[in-house]
PDB file of C-alpha atoms in Angstrom:
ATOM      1  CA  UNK A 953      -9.707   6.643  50.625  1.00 48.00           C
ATOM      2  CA  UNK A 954     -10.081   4.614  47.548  1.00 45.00           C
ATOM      3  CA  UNK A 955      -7.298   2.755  46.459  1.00 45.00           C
ATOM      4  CA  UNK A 956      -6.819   2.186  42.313  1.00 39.00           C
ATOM      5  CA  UNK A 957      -5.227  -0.985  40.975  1.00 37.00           C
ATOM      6  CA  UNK A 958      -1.891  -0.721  39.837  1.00 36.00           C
ATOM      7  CA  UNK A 959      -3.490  -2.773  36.797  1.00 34.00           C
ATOM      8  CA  UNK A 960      -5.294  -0.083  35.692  1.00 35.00           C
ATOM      9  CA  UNK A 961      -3.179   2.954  36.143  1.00 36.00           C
ATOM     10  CA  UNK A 962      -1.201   4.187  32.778  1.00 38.00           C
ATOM     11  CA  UNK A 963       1.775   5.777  33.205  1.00 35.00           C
ATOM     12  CA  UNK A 964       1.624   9.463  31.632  1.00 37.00           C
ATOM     13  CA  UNK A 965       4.514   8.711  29.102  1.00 36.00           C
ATOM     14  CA  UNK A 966       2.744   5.557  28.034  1.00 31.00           C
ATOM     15  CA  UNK A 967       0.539   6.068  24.884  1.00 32.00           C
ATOM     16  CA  UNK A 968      -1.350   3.293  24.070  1.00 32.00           C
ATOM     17  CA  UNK A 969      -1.048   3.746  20.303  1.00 34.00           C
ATOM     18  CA  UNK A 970      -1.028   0.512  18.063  1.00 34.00           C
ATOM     19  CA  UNK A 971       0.062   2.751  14.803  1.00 37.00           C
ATOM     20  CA  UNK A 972       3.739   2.148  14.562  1.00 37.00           C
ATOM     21  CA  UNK A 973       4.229   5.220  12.853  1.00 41.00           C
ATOM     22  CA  UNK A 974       2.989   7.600  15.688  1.00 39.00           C
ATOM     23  CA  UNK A 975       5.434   5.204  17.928  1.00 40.00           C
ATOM     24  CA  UNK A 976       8.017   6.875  15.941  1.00 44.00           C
ATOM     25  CA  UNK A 977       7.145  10.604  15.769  1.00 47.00           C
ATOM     26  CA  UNK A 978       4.802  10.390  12.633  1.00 46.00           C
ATOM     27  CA  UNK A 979       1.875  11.710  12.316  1.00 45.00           C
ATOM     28  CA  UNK A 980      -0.998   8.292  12.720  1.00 41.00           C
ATOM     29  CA  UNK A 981      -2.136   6.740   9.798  1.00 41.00           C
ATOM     30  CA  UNK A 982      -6.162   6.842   9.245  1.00 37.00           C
ATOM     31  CA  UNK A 983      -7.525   3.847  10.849  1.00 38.00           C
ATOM     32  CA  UNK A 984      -7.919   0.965   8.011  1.00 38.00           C
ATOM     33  CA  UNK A 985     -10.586  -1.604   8.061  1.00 42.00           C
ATOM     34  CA  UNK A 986     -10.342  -4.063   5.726  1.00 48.00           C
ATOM     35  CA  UNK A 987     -13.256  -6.796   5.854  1.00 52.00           C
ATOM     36  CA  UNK A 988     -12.301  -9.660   7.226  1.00 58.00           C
ATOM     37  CA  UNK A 989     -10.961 -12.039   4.947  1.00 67.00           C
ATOM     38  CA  UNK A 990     -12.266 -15.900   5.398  1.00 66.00           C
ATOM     39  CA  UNK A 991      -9.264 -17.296   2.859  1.00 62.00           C
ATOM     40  CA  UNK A 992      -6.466 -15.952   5.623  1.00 62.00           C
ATOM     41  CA  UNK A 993      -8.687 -18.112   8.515  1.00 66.00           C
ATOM     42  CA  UNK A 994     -10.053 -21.146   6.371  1.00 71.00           C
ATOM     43  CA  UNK A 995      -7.568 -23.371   4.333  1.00 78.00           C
ATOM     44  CA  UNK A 996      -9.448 -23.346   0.947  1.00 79.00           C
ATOM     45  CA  UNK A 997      -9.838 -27.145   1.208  1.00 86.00           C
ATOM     46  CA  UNK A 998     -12.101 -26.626   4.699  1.00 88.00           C
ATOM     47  CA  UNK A 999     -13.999 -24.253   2.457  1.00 92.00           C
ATOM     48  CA  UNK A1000     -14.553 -26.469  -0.334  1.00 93.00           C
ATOM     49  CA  UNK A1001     -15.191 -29.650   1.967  1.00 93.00           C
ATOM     50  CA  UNK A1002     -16.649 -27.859   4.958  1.00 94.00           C
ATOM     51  CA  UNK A1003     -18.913 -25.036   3.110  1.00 95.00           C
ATOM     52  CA  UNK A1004     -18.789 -25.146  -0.970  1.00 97.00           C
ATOM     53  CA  UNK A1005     -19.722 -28.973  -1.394  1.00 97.00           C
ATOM     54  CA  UNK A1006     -22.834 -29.640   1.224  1.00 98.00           C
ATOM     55  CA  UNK A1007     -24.261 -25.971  -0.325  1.00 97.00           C
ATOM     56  CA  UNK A1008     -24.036 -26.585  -3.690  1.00 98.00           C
ATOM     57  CA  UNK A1009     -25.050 -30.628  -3.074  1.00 97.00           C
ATOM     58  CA  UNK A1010     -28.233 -28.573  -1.044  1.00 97.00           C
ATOM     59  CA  UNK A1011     -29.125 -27.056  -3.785  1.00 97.00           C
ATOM     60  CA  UNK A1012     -29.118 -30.265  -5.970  1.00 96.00           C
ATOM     61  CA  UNK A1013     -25.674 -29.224  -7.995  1.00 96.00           C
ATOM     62  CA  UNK A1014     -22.614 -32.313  -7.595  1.00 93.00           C
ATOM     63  CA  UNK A1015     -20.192 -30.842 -10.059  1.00 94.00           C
ATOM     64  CA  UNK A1016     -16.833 -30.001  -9.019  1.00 94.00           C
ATOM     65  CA  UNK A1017     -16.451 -26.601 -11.661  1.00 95.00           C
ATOM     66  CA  UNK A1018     -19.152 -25.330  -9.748  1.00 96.00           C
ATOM     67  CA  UNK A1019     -17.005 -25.804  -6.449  1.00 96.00           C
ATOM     68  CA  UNK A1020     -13.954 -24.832  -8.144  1.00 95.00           C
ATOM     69  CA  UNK A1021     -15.886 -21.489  -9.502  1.00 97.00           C
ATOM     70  CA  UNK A1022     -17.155 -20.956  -6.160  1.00 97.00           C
ATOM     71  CA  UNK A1023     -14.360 -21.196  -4.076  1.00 96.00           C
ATOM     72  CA  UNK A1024     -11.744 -19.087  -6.625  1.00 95.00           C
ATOM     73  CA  UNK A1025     -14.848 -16.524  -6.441  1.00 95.00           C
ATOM     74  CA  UNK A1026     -14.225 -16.490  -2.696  1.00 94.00           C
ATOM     75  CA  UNK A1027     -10.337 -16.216  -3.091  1.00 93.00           C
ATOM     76  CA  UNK A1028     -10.423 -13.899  -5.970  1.00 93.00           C
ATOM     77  CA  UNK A1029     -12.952 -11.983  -3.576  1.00 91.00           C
ATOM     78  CA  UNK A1030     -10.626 -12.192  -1.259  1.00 88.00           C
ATOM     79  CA  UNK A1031      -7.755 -11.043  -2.595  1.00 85.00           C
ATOM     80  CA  UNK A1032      -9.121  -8.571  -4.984  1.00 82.00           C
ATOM     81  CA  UNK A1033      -7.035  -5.284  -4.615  1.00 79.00           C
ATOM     82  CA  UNK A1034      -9.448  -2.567  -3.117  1.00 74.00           C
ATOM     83  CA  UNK A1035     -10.038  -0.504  -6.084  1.00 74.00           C
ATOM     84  CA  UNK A1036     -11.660  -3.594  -7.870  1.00 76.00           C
ATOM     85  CA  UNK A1037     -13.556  -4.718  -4.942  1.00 73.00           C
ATOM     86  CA  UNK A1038     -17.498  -3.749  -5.014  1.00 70.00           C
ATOM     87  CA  UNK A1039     -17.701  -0.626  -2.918  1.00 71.00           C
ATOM     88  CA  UNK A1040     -20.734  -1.953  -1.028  1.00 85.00           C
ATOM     89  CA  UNK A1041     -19.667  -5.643  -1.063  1.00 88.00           C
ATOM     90  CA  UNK A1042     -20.982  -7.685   1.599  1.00 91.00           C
ATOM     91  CA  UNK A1043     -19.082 -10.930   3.282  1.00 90.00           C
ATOM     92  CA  UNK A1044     -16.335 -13.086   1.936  1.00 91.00           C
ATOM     93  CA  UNK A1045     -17.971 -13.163  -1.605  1.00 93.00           C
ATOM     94  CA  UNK A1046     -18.407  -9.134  -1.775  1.00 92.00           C
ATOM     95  CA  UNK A1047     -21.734  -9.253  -2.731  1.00 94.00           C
ATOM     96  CA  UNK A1048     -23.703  -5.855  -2.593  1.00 92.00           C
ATOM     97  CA  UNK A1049     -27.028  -5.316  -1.099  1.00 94.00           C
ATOM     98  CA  UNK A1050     -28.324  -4.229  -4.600  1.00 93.00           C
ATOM     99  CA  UNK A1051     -27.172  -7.094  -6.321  1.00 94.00           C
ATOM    100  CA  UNK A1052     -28.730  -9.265  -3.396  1.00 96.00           C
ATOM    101  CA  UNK A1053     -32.437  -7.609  -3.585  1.00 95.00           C
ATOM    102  CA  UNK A1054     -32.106  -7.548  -7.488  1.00 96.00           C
ATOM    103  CA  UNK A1055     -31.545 -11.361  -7.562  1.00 96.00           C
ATOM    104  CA  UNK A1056     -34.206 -12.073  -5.249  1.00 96.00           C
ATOM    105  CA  UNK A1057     -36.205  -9.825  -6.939  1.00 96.00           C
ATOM    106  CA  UNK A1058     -35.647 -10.529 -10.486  1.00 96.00           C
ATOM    107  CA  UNK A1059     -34.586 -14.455 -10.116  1.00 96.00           C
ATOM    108  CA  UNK A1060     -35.878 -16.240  -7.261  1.00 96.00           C
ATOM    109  CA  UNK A1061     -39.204 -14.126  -7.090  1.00 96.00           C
ATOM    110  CA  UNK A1062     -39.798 -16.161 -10.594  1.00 96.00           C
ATOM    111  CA  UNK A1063     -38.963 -19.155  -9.393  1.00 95.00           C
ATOM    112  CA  UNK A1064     -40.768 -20.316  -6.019  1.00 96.00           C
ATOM    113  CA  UNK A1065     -39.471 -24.073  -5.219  1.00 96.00           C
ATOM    114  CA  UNK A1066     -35.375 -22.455  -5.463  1.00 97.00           C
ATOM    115  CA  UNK A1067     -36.207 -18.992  -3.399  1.00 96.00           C
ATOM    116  CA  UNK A1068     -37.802 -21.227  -0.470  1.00 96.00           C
ATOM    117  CA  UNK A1069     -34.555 -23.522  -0.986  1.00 96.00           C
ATOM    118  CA  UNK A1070     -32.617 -20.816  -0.490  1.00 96.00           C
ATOM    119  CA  UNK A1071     -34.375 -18.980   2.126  1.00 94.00           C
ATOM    120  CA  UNK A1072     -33.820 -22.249   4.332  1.00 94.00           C
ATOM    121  CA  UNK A1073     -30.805 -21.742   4.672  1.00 94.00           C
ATOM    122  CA  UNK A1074     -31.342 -17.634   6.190  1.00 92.00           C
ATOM    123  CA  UNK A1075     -31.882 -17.492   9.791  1.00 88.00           C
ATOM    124  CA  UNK A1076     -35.019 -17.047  10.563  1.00 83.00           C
ATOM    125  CA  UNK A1077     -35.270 -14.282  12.648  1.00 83.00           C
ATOM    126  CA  UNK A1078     -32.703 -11.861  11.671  1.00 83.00           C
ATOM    127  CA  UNK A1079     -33.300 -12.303   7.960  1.00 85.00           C
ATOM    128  CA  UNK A1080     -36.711 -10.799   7.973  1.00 78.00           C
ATOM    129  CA  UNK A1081     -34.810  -7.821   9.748  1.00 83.00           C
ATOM    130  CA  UNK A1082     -31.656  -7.633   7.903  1.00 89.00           C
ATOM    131  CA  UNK A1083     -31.221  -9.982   5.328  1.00 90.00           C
ATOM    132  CA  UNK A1084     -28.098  -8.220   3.750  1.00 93.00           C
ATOM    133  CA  UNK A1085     -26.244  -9.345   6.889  1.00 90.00           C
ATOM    134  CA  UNK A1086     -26.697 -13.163   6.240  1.00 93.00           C
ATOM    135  CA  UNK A1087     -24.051 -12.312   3.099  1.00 93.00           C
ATOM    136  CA  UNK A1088     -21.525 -11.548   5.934  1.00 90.00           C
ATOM    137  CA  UNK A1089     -21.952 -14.137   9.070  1.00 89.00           C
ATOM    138  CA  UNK A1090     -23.872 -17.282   6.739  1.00 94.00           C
ATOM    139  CA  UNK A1091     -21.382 -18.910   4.656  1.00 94.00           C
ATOM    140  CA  UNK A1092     -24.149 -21.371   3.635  1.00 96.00           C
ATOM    141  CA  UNK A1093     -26.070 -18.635   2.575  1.00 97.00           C
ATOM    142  CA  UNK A1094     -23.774 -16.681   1.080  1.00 96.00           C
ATOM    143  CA  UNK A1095     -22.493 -19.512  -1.301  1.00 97.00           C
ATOM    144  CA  UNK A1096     -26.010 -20.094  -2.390  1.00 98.00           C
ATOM    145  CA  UNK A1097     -26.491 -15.895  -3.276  1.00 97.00           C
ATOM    146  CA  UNK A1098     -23.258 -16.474  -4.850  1.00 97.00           C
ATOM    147  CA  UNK A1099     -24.142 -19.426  -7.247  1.00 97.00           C
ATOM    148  CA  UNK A1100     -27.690 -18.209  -7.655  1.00 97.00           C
ATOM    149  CA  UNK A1101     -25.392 -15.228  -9.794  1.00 96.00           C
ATOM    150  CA  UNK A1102     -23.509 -17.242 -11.881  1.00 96.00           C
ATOM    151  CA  UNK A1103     -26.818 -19.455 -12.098  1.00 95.00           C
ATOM    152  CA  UNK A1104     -29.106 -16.601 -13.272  1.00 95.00           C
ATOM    153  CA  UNK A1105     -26.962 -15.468 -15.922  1.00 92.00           C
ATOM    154  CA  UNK A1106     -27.389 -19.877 -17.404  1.00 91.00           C
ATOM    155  CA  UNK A1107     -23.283 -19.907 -17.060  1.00 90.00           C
ATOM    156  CA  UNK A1108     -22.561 -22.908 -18.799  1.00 87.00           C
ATOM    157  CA  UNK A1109     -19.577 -25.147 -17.102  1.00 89.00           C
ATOM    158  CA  UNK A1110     -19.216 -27.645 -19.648  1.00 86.00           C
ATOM    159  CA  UNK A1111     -16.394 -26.285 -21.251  1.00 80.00           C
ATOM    160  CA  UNK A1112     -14.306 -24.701 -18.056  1.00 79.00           C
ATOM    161  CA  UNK A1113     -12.264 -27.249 -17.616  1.00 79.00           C
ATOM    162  CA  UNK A1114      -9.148 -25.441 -15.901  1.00 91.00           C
ATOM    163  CA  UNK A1115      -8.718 -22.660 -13.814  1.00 93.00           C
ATOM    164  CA  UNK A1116      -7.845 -20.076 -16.599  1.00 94.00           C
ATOM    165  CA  UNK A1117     -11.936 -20.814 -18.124  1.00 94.00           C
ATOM    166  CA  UNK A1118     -13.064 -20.587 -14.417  1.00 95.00           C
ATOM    167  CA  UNK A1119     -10.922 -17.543 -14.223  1.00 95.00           C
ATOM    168  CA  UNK A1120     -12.914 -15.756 -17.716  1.00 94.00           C
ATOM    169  CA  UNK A1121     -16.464 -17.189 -16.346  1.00 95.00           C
ATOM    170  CA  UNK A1122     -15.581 -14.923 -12.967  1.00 94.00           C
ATOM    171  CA  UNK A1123     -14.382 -11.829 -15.125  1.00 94.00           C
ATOM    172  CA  UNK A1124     -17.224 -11.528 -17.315  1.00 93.00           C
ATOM    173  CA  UNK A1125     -19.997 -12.667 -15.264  1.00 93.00           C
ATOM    174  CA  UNK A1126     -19.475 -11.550 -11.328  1.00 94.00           C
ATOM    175  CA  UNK A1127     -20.023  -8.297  -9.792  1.00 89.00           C
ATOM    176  CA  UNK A1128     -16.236  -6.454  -8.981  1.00 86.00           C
ATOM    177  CA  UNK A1129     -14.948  -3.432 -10.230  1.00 84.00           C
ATOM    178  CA  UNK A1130     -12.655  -4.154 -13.357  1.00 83.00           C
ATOM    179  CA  UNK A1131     -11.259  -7.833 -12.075  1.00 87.00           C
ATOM    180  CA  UNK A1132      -9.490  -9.497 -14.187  1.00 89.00           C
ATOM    181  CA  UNK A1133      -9.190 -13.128 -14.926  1.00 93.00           C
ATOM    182  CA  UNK A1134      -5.522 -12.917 -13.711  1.00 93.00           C
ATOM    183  CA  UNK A1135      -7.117 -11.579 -10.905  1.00 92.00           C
ATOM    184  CA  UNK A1136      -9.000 -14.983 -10.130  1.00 93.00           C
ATOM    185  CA  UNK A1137      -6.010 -16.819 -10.926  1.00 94.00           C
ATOM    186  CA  UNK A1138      -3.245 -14.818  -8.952  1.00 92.00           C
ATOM    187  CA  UNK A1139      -5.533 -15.335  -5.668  1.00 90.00           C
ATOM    188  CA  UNK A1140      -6.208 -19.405  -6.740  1.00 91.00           C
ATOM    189  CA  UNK A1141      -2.601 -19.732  -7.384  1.00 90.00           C
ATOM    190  CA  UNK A1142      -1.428 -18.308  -3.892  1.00 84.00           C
ATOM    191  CA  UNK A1143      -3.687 -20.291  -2.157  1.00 80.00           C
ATOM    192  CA  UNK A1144      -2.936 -23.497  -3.736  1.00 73.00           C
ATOM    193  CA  UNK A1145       0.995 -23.224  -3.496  1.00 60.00           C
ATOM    194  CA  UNK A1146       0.898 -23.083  -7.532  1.00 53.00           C
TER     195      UNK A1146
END
């Protein structure tokens, strides 16, 4: 006779149902994945110190817009209601897989010394097989994709000198779905106890 433990017996009234509403007699809500969201896990200082500063110094940029651009793209990214978020986005910057082969094809193909720059920061295994997934698991990576968009489109940082210019530079020039500058500034503001 084979015994069960009593650690893995359910009692038959027990559901193991984490949707509170079906704990109450409702009918389940659909299951809800949201992407995970790095600002939530990372204080945005970590980020900046940690992830934003050693990419962009990698890449030869020591300007603190950029890092300030950067890191309210990840915020605003972040925090960006769903309707405005890129449908397809990819990682903590919501960059799609179409706007990823379109700047490698259009930018870095042009431009030899930056694409091998960038491509040393990839993996080197599992970008040759999927290199859309180094947008969700390589924050080095990822920052670079993202300031290789701002950087293809010759955004100009001289005059953003406050949040509210950073805030326009990431309305008019980054892929989301209607985002508004008060979008980029809401998220920046949270973040930073403003």
């Amino acid at each position: 006779m084979t015994t069960v433990s009593p650690y893995l017996m359910q009692s038959p009234q027990l559901h193991l149902n984490h949707d509170p509403a079906a704990a109450i007699g409702q009918e389940p809500a659909l299951p809800f994945n949201p992407p995970l969201n790095i600002a939530v896990l990372v204080p945005p200082q970590s980020l900046r110190c940690h992830v934003i500063r050693p990419t962009l110094t990698y890449l030869g940029v020591a300007d603190t817009r950029a890092e300030n651009l950067l890191l309210g793209t990840l915020l605003a990214m972040a925090w960006l209601p769903a309707d405005k978020q890129s449908g397809d986005g990819i990682g903590p910057y919501g960059i799609s897989a179409s706007v990823h082969t379109r700047l490698w094809d259009d930018y870095l193909a042009t431009q030899p010394d930056l694409a091998s720059l960038i491509r040393g920061l990839a993996s080197q295994r599992c970008f040759l097989q999927d290199p859309h997934a180094e947008l969700a698991y390589n924050l080095a990576y990822a920052t670079a994709i993202a300031w290789m968009i701002y950087q293809q489109q010759a955004v100009c940082l001289a005059e953003a000198s406050d949040t509210q210019a950073l805030a326009h530079v990431w309305q008019l020039t980054y892929p989301h779905r209607g985002g508004l500058a008060r979008d980029f500034i809401s998220s920046w503001n949270m973040t930073h106890g403003d």
